[in-house]
PDB file of C-alpha atoms (C1' of nucleotides) in Angstrom:
ATOM      1  CA  MET A   1       0.179   0.219  -0.439  1.00 33.00           C
ATOM      2  CA  VAL A   2       1.653   3.059  -1.433  1.00 31.00           C
ATOM      3  CA  ARG A   3       0.705   5.919   1.621  1.00 35.00           C
ATOM      4  CA  THR A   4       1.037   9.973   0.874  1.00 38.00           C
ATOM      5  CA  PRO A   5       3.568  11.295   2.602  1.00 42.00           C
ATOM      6  CA  CYS A   6       2.403  12.549   6.604  1.00 45.00           C
ATOM      7  CA  CYS A   7       3.701  16.579   5.199  1.00 47.00           C
ATOM      8  CA  GLU A   8       3.605  17.890   1.888  1.00 44.00           C
ATOM      9  CA  LYS A   9       7.586  18.873   2.473  1.00 49.00           C
ATOM     10  CA  MET A  10       7.070  22.126  -0.230  1.00 55.00           C
ATOM     11  CA  GLY A  11       6.964  25.149   2.033  1.00 69.00           C
ATOM     12  CA  LEU A  12       6.603  23.139   5.032  1.00 82.00           C
ATOM     13  CA  LYS A  13       9.851  24.212   8.115  1.00 85.00           C
ATOM     14  CA  LYS A  14      11.438  21.609   9.594  1.00 85.00           C
ATOM     15  CA  GLY A  15      14.539  21.831  12.427  1.00 86.00           C
ATOM     16  CA  PRO A  16      14.362  23.954  16.131  1.00 88.00           C
ATOM     17  CA  TRP A  17      11.154  25.100  16.746  1.00 91.00           C
ATOM     18  CA  THR A  18      10.783  29.597  17.345  1.00 90.00           C
ATOM     19  CA  ARG A  19       9.532  30.764  20.372  1.00 88.00           C
ATOM     20  CA  GLU A  20       6.602  32.656  17.898  1.00 89.00           C
ATOM     21  CA  GLU A  21       5.634  28.827  16.495  1.00 90.00           C
ATOM     22  CA  ASP A  22       5.963  28.120  19.537  1.00 89.00           C
ATOM     23  CA  ARG A  23       3.177  30.584  20.718  1.00 90.00           C
ATOM     24  CA  ILE A  24       1.284  30.141  17.910  1.00 91.00           C
ATOM     25  CA  LEU A  25       0.865  26.796  18.765  1.00 90.00           C
ATOM     26  CA  ILE A  26      -0.101  27.097  22.343  1.00 89.00           C
ATOM     27  CA  ASN A  27      -2.449  29.494  21.704  1.00 89.00           C
ATOM     28  CA  TYR A  28      -4.444  27.532  19.410  1.00 89.00           C
ATOM     29  CA  ILE A  29      -4.017  24.168  21.347  1.00 89.00           C
ATOM     30  CA  ASN A  30      -5.600  26.148  24.082  1.00 87.00           C
ATOM     31  CA  SER A  31      -8.870  27.576  22.490  1.00 87.00           C
ATOM     32  CA  TYR A  32      -9.476  24.683  20.059  1.00 87.00           C
ATOM     33  CA  GLY A  33      -7.709  21.729  21.887  1.00 87.00           C
ATOM     34  CA  HIS A  34      -5.882  19.194  18.859  1.00 86.00           C
ATOM     35  CA  GLU A  35      -8.818  16.784  17.794  1.00 82.00           C
ATOM     36  CA  ASN A  36      -6.668  16.627  14.203  1.00 86.00           C
ATOM     37  CA  TRP A  37      -3.404  17.138  14.128  1.00 88.00           C
ATOM     38  CA  ARG A  38      -3.010  17.023  10.464  1.00 85.00           C
ATOM     39  CA  ALA A  39      -5.479  20.033  10.657  1.00 87.00           C
ATOM     40  CA  LEU A  40      -3.972  21.715  13.070  1.00 89.00           C
ATOM     41  CA  PRO A  41      -0.970  23.611  11.628  1.00 88.00           C
ATOM     42  CA  ARG A  42      -3.674  24.833   8.566  1.00 86.00           C
ATOM     43  CA  LEU A  43      -5.658  26.519  10.768  1.00 88.00           C
ATOM     44  CA  ALA A  44      -3.230  27.191  13.514  1.00 89.00           C
ATOM     45  CA  GLY A  45      -1.272  29.078  10.130  1.00 89.00           C
ATOM     46  CA  LEU A  46       1.969  27.378  11.448  1.00 89.00           C
ATOM     47  CA  LEU A  47       4.003  26.392   8.538  1.00 89.00           C
ATOM     48  CA  ARG A  48       4.541  22.511   9.840  1.00 90.00           C
ATOM     49  CA  CYS A  49       3.218  19.237   9.595  1.00 89.00           C
ATOM     50  CA  GLY A  50       0.910  17.900  11.648  1.00 89.00           C
ATOM     51  CA  LYS A  51       3.243  15.181  13.517  1.00 89.00           C
ATOM     52  CA  SER A  52       5.734  18.019  14.038  1.00 90.00           C
ATOM     53  CA  CYS A  53       3.770  19.881  15.692  1.00 91.00           C
ATOM     54  CA  ARG A  54       1.787  16.933  17.921  1.00 89.00           C
ATOM     55  CA  LEU A  55       5.805  15.439  18.661  1.00 89.00           C
ATOM     56  CA  ARG A  56       6.458  19.707  20.159  1.00 90.00           C
ATOM     57  CA  TRP A  57       3.317  19.619  21.931  1.00 91.00           C
ATOM     58  CA  THR A  58       3.675  16.221  23.458  1.00 88.00           C
ATOM     59  CA  ASN A  59       7.785  16.431  24.526  1.00 87.00           C
ATOM     60  CA  TYR A  60       7.936  20.406  24.990  1.00 88.00           C
ATOM     61  CA  LEU A  61       5.219  22.003  25.433  1.00 89.00           C
ATOM     62  CA  LYS A  62       2.058  20.203  26.958  1.00 86.00           C
ATOM     63  CA  PRO A  63       1.806  21.991  30.668  1.00 84.00           C
ATOM     64  CA  ASP A  64       2.223  18.990  32.579  1.00 81.00           C
ATOM     65  CA  ILE A  65       5.163  18.275  31.530  1.00 85.00           C
ATOM     66  CA  LYS A  66       8.239  17.912  34.531  1.00 82.00           C
ATOM     67  CA  ARG A  67      11.142  19.718  33.261  1.00 76.00           C
ATOM     68  CA  GLY A  68      14.728  19.269  34.457  1.00 77.00           C
ATOM     69  CA  ASN A  69      16.962  16.328  35.617  1.00 81.00           C
ATOM     70  CA  PHE A  70      15.426  12.222  36.554  1.00 85.00           C
ATOM     71  CA  SER A  71      16.230  12.164  40.826  1.00 86.00           C
ATOM     72  CA  ARG A  72      17.414   8.523  41.196  1.00 85.00           C
ATOM     73  CA  GLU A  73      13.686   7.362  41.923  1.00 86.00           C
ATOM     74  CA  GLU A  74      12.915   8.074  38.750  1.00 88.00           C
ATOM     75  CA  GLU A  75      16.156   6.705  37.319  1.00 88.00           C
ATOM     76  CA  GLN A  76      15.719   3.051  39.149  1.00 87.00           C
ATOM     77  CA  ILE A  77      12.076   3.287  37.838  1.00 89.00           C
ATOM     78  CA  ILE A  78      13.139   3.480  34.149  1.00 90.00           C
ATOM     79  CA  ILE A  79      15.913   0.983  34.292  1.00 89.00           C
ATOM     80  CA  GLU A  80      13.182  -1.519  36.163  1.00 88.00           C
ATOM     81  CA  LEU A  81      10.747  -1.280  33.794  1.00 88.00           C
ATOM     82  CA  HIS A  82      12.827  -1.190  30.790  1.00 88.00           C
ATOM     83  CA  ALA A  83      14.195  -4.697  32.380  1.00 87.00           C
ATOM     84  CA  ALA A  84      10.784  -6.230  32.226  1.00 86.00           C
ATOM     85  CA  LEU A  85       8.893  -4.038  29.308  1.00 85.00           C
ATOM     86  CA  GLY A  86      12.350  -3.396  26.582  1.00 86.00           C
ATOM     87  CA  ASN A  87      12.627  -0.958  24.490  1.00 86.00           C
ATOM     88  CA  ARG A  88       8.453   0.119  24.650  1.00 89.00           C
ATOM     89  CA  TRP A  89       9.408   3.444  25.975  1.00 90.00           C
ATOM     90  CA  SER A  90       5.782   4.841  26.025  1.00 87.00           C
ATOM     91  CA  ALA A  91       4.727   2.439  28.436  1.00 87.00           C
ATOM     92  CA  ILE A  92       7.896   3.459  30.860  1.00 89.00           C
ATOM     93  CA  ALA A  93       6.291   6.860  30.317  1.00 88.00           C
ATOM     94  CA  ALA A  94       2.958   5.752  31.326  1.00 87.00           C
ATOM     95  CA  ARG A  95       4.575   5.219  34.829  1.00 86.00           C
ATOM     96  CA  LEU A  96       6.234   8.413  35.268  1.00 88.00           C
ATOM     97  CA  PRO A  97       4.149  11.028  34.868  1.00 84.00           C
ATOM     98  CA  GLY A  98       5.117  14.384  33.582  1.00 86.00           C
ATOM     99  CA  ARG A  99       7.830  12.521  31.581  1.00 90.00           C
ATOM    100  CA  THR A 100       7.684  12.194  27.490  1.00 89.00           C
ATOM    101  CA  ASP A 101       8.569   8.176  25.815  1.00 89.00           C
ATOM    102  CA  ASN A 102      11.315  10.556  23.833  1.00 89.00           C
ATOM    103  CA  GLU A 103      13.351  12.225  27.101  1.00 89.00           C
ATOM    104  CA  ILE A 104      12.974   9.003  28.668  1.00 91.00           C
ATOM    105  CA  LYS A 105      14.860   7.249  25.687  1.00 89.00           C
ATOM    106  CA  ASN A 106      17.304   9.714  25.338  1.00 89.00           C
ATOM    107  CA  VAL A 107      18.319   9.190  29.055  1.00 88.00           C
ATOM    108  CA  TRP A 108      18.500   5.330  28.359  1.00 89.00           C
ATOM    109  CA  HIS A 109      20.619   5.881  26.014  1.00 85.00           C
ATOM    110  CA  THR A 110      22.436   8.862  27.646  1.00 84.00           C
ATOM    111  CA  HIS A 111      22.954   7.738  31.287  1.00 84.00           C
ATOM    112  CA  LEU A 112      21.266   4.613  32.109  1.00 86.00           C
ATOM    113  CA  LYS A 113      22.427   2.112  29.405  1.00 80.00           C
ATOM    114  CA  LYS A 114      25.919   2.979  30.635  1.00 77.00           C
ATOM    115  CA  ARG A 115      25.249   1.765  33.927  1.00 77.00           C
ATOM    116  CA  VAL A 116      23.038  -0.953  33.161  1.00 75.00           C
ATOM    117  CA  ASN A 117      25.639  -2.769  30.554  1.00 67.00           C
ATOM    118  CA  GLU A 118      28.842  -1.476  32.161  1.00 61.00           C
ATOM    119  CA  PRO A 119      28.691  -2.267  35.803  1.00 56.00           C
ATOM    120  CA  GLU A 120      32.149  -2.381  35.876  1.00 45.00           C
ATOM    121  CA  LYS A 121      32.649   1.314  34.903  1.00 44.00           C
ATOM    122  CA  LEU A 122      30.338   1.681  38.090  1.00 45.00           C
ATOM    123  CA  ARG A 123      33.760   2.539  40.095  1.00 44.00           C
ATOM    124  CA  GLY A 124      34.741   5.212  38.144  1.00 42.00           C
ATOM    125  CA  VAL A 125      30.839   6.153  39.074  1.00 40.00           C
ATOM    126  CA  SER A 126      31.399   5.760  43.234  1.00 43.00           C
ATOM    127  CA  ASP A 127      34.728   7.263  42.662  1.00 40.00           C
ATOM    128  CA  PHE A 128      33.043  10.436  41.228  1.00 37.00           C
ATOM    129  CA  GLN A 129      30.019  10.426  43.817  1.00 39.00           C
ATOM    130  CA  GLN A 130      33.011   9.900  46.645  1.00 38.00           C
ATOM    131  CA  LYS A 131      34.167  12.994  44.762  1.00 36.00           C
ATOM    132  CA  THR A 132      31.320  15.082  44.279  1.00 36.00           C
ATOM    133  CA  SER A 133      29.841  14.405  47.965  1.00 36.00           C
ATOM    134  CA  ARG A 134      33.711  15.468  49.287  1.00 35.00           C
ATOM    135  CA  LEU A 135      33.197  18.818  47.689  1.00 33.00           C
ATOM    136  CA  LYS A 136      29.671  19.120  48.461  1.00 36.00           C
ATOM    137  CA  GLU A 137      30.472  18.593  52.311  1.00 32.00           C
ATOM    138  CA  GLU A 138      33.473  20.538  51.913  1.00 33.00           C
ATOM    139  CA  ASP A 139      31.009  23.706  50.843  1.00 36.00           C
ATOM    140  CA  VAL A 140      28.732  22.663  53.240  1.00 30.00           C
ATOM    141  CA  GLU A 141      31.598  23.621  56.047  1.00 31.00           C
ATOM    142  CA  SER A 142      32.247  26.538  54.447  1.00 34.00           C
ATOM    143  CA  LEU A 143      29.110  27.639  55.138  1.00 31.00           C
ATOM    144  CA  PRO A 144      27.424  30.274  57.116  1.00 32.00           C
ATOM    145  CA  SER A 145      24.824  28.276  59.359  1.00 33.00           C
ATOM    146  CA  SER A 146      21.175  27.965  59.429  1.00 32.00           C
ATOM    147  CA  SER A 147      21.423  30.772  61.706  1.00 31.00           C
ATOM    148  CA  GLU A 148      24.076  33.226  59.900  1.00 32.00           C
ATOM    149  CA  ILE A 149      21.735  32.971  57.302  1.00 29.00           C
ATOM    150  CA  ASN A 150      18.277  34.980  57.157  1.00 32.00           C
ATOM    151  CA  HIS A 151      16.320  33.101  54.183  1.00 33.00           C
ATOM    152  CA  GLY A 152      13.541  35.129  54.515  1.00 29.00           C
ATOM    153  CA  GLY A 153      11.084  32.565  54.428  1.00 29.00           C
ATOM    154  CA  HIS A 154      12.718  30.186  51.767  1.00 31.00           C
ATOM    155  CA  GLY A 155      11.978  27.406  53.407  1.00 27.00           C
ATOM    156  CA  GLN A 156      12.976  24.258  51.369  1.00 29.00           C
ATOM    157  CA  THR A 157      15.591  25.932  49.944  1.00 29.00           C
ATOM    158  CA  SER A 158      18.502  24.204  52.078  1.00 30.00           C
ATOM    159  CA  TYR A 159      21.773  22.269  51.585  1.00 30.00           C
ATOM    160  CA  SER A 160      20.153  19.389  52.925  1.00 30.00           C
ATOM    161  CA  GLN A 161      18.708  19.431  49.389  1.00 32.00           C
ATOM    162  CA  LEU A 162      21.722  19.747  47.599  1.00 32.00           C
ATOM    163  CA  ASN A 163      23.036  16.645  49.670  1.00 33.00           C
ATOM    164  CA  SER A 164      19.895  14.604  49.455  1.00 34.00           C
ATOM    165  CA  PRO A 165      20.925  10.932  48.608  1.00 34.00           C
ATOM    166  CA  GLN A 166      17.868  11.147  46.072  1.00 39.00           C
ATOM    167  CA  HIS A 167      19.086  13.273  43.993  1.00 40.00           C
ATOM    168  CA  SER A 168      20.601  11.440  40.390  1.00 43.00           C
ATOM    169  CA  TYR A 169      24.485  11.192  38.962  1.00 37.00           C
ATOM    170  CA  SER A 170      23.212  14.308  36.437  1.00 39.00           C
ATOM    171  CA  GLU A 171      21.378  16.388  39.098  1.00 39.00           C
ATOM    172  CA  ILE A 172      24.801  16.149  41.489  1.00 37.00           C
ATOM    173  CA  SER A 173      26.982  16.554  37.837  1.00 36.00           C
ATOM    174  CA  SER A 174      24.547  19.929  37.842  1.00 35.00           C
ATOM    175  CA  ILE A 175      25.279  20.982  40.812  1.00 36.00           C
ATOM    176  CA  VAL A 176      28.898  20.637  40.689  1.00 34.00           C
ATOM    177  CA  THR A 177      28.888  22.615  37.036  1.00 33.00           C
ATOM    178  CA  ILE A 178      26.370  25.294  39.221  1.00 34.00           C
ATOM    179  CA  ASP A 179      29.129  25.639  41.666  1.00 36.00           C
ATOM    180  CA  LYS A 180      32.298  26.127  39.745  1.00 35.00           C
ATOM    181  CA  CYS A 181      30.374  28.632  37.410  1.00 35.00           C
ATOM    182  CA  ASP A 182      29.427  32.258  37.648  1.00 38.00           C
ATOM    183  CA  PHE A 183      26.119  32.292  39.078  1.00 40.00           C
ATOM    184  CA  GLN A 184      25.232  35.459  38.030  1.00 44.00           C
ATOM    185  CA  ALA A 185      25.517  34.487  34.341  1.00 41.00           C
ATOM    186  CA  VAL A 186      23.561  31.115  34.953  1.00 41.00           C
ATOM    187  CA  LYS A 187      20.801  33.434  36.648  1.00 47.00           C
ATOM    188  CA  LYS A 188      20.626  35.702  33.093  1.00 47.00           C
ATOM    189  CA  ILE A 189      19.928  32.268  31.247  1.00 42.00           C
ATOM    190  CA  GLN A 190      17.311  31.451  33.517  1.00 48.00           C
ATOM    191  CA  GLU A 191      15.917  34.816  33.418  1.00 50.00           C
ATOM    192  CA  ALA A 192      16.033  34.686  29.604  1.00 50.00           C
ATOM    193  CA  ASP A 193      14.022  31.462  29.306  1.00 52.00           C
ATOM    194  CA  GLU A 194      11.733  33.193  32.229  1.00 53.00           C
ATOM    195  CA  ASP A 195      10.476  35.550  29.904  1.00 57.00           C
ATOM    196  CA  PHE A 196       9.480  33.029  27.891  1.00 55.00           C
ATOM    197  CA  TRP A 197       7.989  30.569  30.031  1.00 56.00           C
ATOM    198  CA  SER A 198       6.286  33.590  31.663  1.00 60.00           C
ATOM    199  CA  GLU A 199       4.507  34.256  29.125  1.00 56.00           C
ATOM    200  CA  ILE A 200       2.884  31.097  28.042  1.00 53.00           C
ATOM    201  CA  PHE A 201       2.160  30.548  31.909  1.00 50.00           C
ATOM    202  CA  SER A 202       0.513  33.992  32.230  1.00 53.00           C
ATOM    203  CA  SER A 203      -1.797  33.421  29.092  1.00 48.00           C
ATOM    204  CA  GLU A 204      -3.411  29.994  31.326  1.00 43.00           C
ATOM    205  CA  THR A 205      -2.706  29.957  34.843  1.00 40.00           C
ATOM    206  CA  THR A 206      -1.942  32.398  38.129  1.00 35.00           C
ATOM    207  CA  CYS A 207       1.769  31.543  38.247  1.00 34.00           C
ATOM    208  CA  ASP A 208       3.865  34.354  39.374  1.00 33.00           C
ATOM    209  CA  PHE A 209       7.143  33.823  39.186  1.00 33.00           C
ATOM    210  CA  THR A 210       8.159  36.762  41.947  1.00 30.00           C
ATOM    211  CA  THR A 211       5.636  35.014  44.370  1.00 29.00           C
ATOM    212  CA  MET A 212       7.656  31.321  42.851  1.00 32.00           C
ATOM    213  CA  GLU A 213      10.806  32.825  43.769  1.00 32.00           C
ATOM    214  CA  ARG A 214       9.552  33.567  47.896  1.00 30.00           C
ATOM    215  CA  GLY A 215       8.975  29.546  47.247  1.00 30.00           C
ATOM    216  CA  TYR A 216       5.260  29.599  48.449  1.00 28.00           C
ATOM    217  CA  ASN A 217       4.160  28.606  44.664  1.00 32.00           C
ATOM    218  CA  SER A 218       2.583  25.176  45.441  1.00 33.00           C
ATOM    219  CA  SER A 219       1.930  24.290  42.080  1.00 33.00           C
ATOM    220  CA  MET A 220       5.999  25.345  41.329  1.00 35.00           C
ATOM    221  CA  HIS A 221       7.028  21.953  39.531  1.00 39.00           C
ATOM    222  CA  ASP A 222       9.506  20.214  41.501  1.00 41.00           C
ATOM    223  CA  ASP A 223      13.139  20.900  39.616  1.00 40.00           C
ATOM    224  CA  MET A 224      12.357  24.713  39.357  1.00 40.00           C
ATOM    225  CA  GLN A 225      12.029  24.467  43.039  1.00 42.00           C
ATOM    226  CA  PHE A 226      15.153  22.852  42.457  1.00 38.00           C
ATOM    227  CA  TRP A 227      17.037  25.210  40.203  1.00 36.00           C
ATOM    228  CA  PHE A 228      15.771  28.391  42.705  1.00 39.00           C
ATOM    229  CA  SER A 229      17.296  26.523  45.325  1.00 41.00           C
ATOM    230  CA  VAL A 230      20.038  26.088  43.495  1.00 35.00           C
ATOM    231  CA  LEU A 231      20.748  29.357  42.226  1.00 36.00           C
ATOM    232  CA  THR A 232      19.285  31.559  45.195  1.00 38.00           C
ATOM    233  CA  ARG A 233      21.961  29.181  47.358  1.00 39.00           C
ATOM    234  CA  GLY A 234      24.636  29.938  44.639  1.00 37.00           C
ATOM    235  CA  GLU A 235      24.134  33.146  45.030  1.00 37.00           C
ATOM    236  CA  GLU A 236      23.988  32.907  49.238  1.00 38.00           C
ATOM    237  CA  LEU A 237      27.127  31.569  48.927  1.00 36.00           C
ATOM    238  CA  SER A 238      28.745  33.265  46.914  1.00 38.00           C
ATOM    239  CA  GLU A 239      27.964  36.767  48.713  1.00 37.00           C
ATOM    240  CA  PHE A 240      29.380  34.922  51.743  1.00 34.00           C
ATOM    241  CA  ARG A 241      32.646  33.824  50.479  1.00 37.00           C
ATOM    242  CA  ALA A 242      33.095  37.381  49.358  1.00 37.00           C
ATOM    243  CA  THR A 243      32.578  38.707  53.089  1.00 35.00           C
ATOM    244  CA  LYS A 244      34.575  36.135  54.489  1.00 34.00           C
TER     245      LYS A 244
ATOM    246  C1'  DA B   1      44.184  28.751  22.386  1.00 58.59           C
ATOM    247  C1'  DA B   2      42.324  25.704  18.930  1.00 58.59           C
ATOM    248  C1'  DG B   3      41.095  21.646  16.505  1.00 58.59           C
ATOM    249  C1'  DA B   4      39.402  16.945  17.672  1.00 58.59           C
ATOM    250  C1'  DC B   5      36.207  14.805  19.716  1.00 58.59           C
ATOM    251  C1'  DA B   6      32.355  12.901  22.756  1.00 58.59           C
ATOM    252  C1'  DC B   7      27.749  14.195  24.738  1.00 58.59           C
ATOM    253  C1'  DT B   8      23.583  16.064  25.165  1.00 58.59           C
ATOM    254  C1'  DC B   9      18.595  16.219  23.587  1.00 58.59           C
ATOM    255  C1'  DA B  10      15.211  18.244  20.251  1.00 58.59           C
ATOM    256  C1'  DA B  11      13.233  16.732  16.440  1.00 58.59           C
ATOM    257  C1'  DC B  12      12.864  14.116  12.158  1.00 58.59           C
ATOM    258  C1'  DC B  13      11.522   9.493   9.815  1.00 58.59           C
ATOM    259  C1'  DG B  14       9.474   5.676   8.997  1.00 58.59           C
ATOM    260  C1'  DC B  15       6.645   1.630   9.827  1.00 58.59           C
ATOM    261  C1'  DA B  16       2.764  -0.152  12.479  1.00 58.59           C
ATOM    262  C1'  DC B  17      -1.676  -0.206  14.862  1.00 58.59           C
ATOM    263  C1'  DC B  18      -6.591   1.641  14.820  1.00 58.59           C
ATOM    264  C1'  DT B  19     -10.693   3.748  13.128  1.00 58.59           C
ATOM    265  C1'  DG B  20     -14.312   4.593  10.086  1.00 58.59           C
ATOM    266  C1'  DG B  21     -15.963   4.842   5.275  1.00 58.59           C
TER     267       DG B  21
ATOM    268  C1'  DT C   1     -13.681  -7.388   4.084  1.00 58.59           C
ATOM    269  C1'  DC C   2     -10.950  -3.553   2.367  1.00 58.59           C
ATOM    270  C1'  DC C   3      -8.736   0.856   1.994  1.00 58.59           C
ATOM    271  C1'  DA C   4      -7.265   5.248   3.442  1.00 58.59           C
ATOM    272  C1'  DG C   5      -6.228   8.707   6.446  1.00 58.59           C
ATOM    273  C1'  DG C   6      -4.964   9.334  10.828  1.00 58.59           C
ATOM    274  C1'  DT C   7      -2.030   8.830  14.863  1.00 58.59           C
ATOM    275  C1'  DG C   8       1.339   6.617  17.863  1.00 58.59           C
ATOM    276  C1'  DC C   9       5.997   4.804  18.751  1.00 58.59           C
ATOM    277  C1'  DG C  10      10.855   3.752  18.346  1.00 58.59           C
ATOM    278  C1'  DG C  11      14.802   4.650  15.870  1.00 58.59           C
ATOM    279  C1'  DT C  12      17.970   7.860  14.422  1.00 58.59           C
ATOM    280  C1'  DT C  13      20.197  12.096  13.015  1.00 58.59           C
ATOM    281  C1'  DG C  14      22.496  16.909  13.487  1.00 58.59           C
ATOM    282  C1'  DA C  15      22.954  20.696  15.602  1.00 58.59           C
ATOM    283  C1'  DG C  16      24.818  22.856  20.028  1.00 58.59           C
ATOM    284  C1'  DT C  17      27.603  22.345  23.958  1.00 58.59           C
ATOM    285  C1'  DG C  18      31.380  20.503  26.489  1.00 58.59           C
ATOM    286  C1'  DT C  19      35.603  18.629  27.573  1.00 58.59           C
ATOM    287  C1'  DC C  20      40.075  16.867  26.319  1.00 58.59           C
ATOM    288  C1'  DT C  21      44.742  17.149  24.245  1.00 58.59           C
TER     289       DT C  21
END
DNA sequence: AAGACACTCAACCGCACCTGG
DNA sequence: TCCAGGTGCGGTTGAGTGTCT
């Protein structure tokens, strides 16, 4: 059976999505839903094929997507489910709320496969873990006690979060990277992203980043909370070191 | 400092399955 | 039952970025 191509290649755009395209897609789906992916780009005024729109929505734009690093628990679940189900990424994703099959597939290929297939390398990993935990201990030792820093209501933003054994290796590496780099630069990048996401959130929720930064917004995603805590604590750390 | 190499992840491709006429 | 269109899924690619030499 000869199938028609999923989209006419004529004039249809490929490659990375622009913010404007994302905005158009989000606005359209928020208003009209996505009953017919094939017709959607034409109706929304996008020069994309329906497949591309569906992928962009399900893997990136859908509001319930949990963004950010996988926790140790999530990684363990993926390893166990992969052992049971094989490469059935959508079935695995169905048991990890907020995670997409594409994301899980990527994590498997980049991190978990190596861990499962090359146990001899675990020694190296545990060496790395020792180094990073040492590094964090040093940082904690050089830090002011909780009584020296007035959190002003940060609540969960404590070093215990950074030291939590729940964090995956990928998270640990992120923490180490953050610790080494210039927090102001990182924050600028974060702010640039916030501009985009806050525009999106503002169209459908009452999410307020000023409130979120205070740690009061209960609807904040865990990873966002994590990044805010890293950034906030990083600045506190830099300030504290500067005053020492 | 710069080129080579490795890694990550968003996005694409093509096949299989589902559904309605 | 068959066929065609729509959608979902898994494999793969390639641009961007980081790390090493």
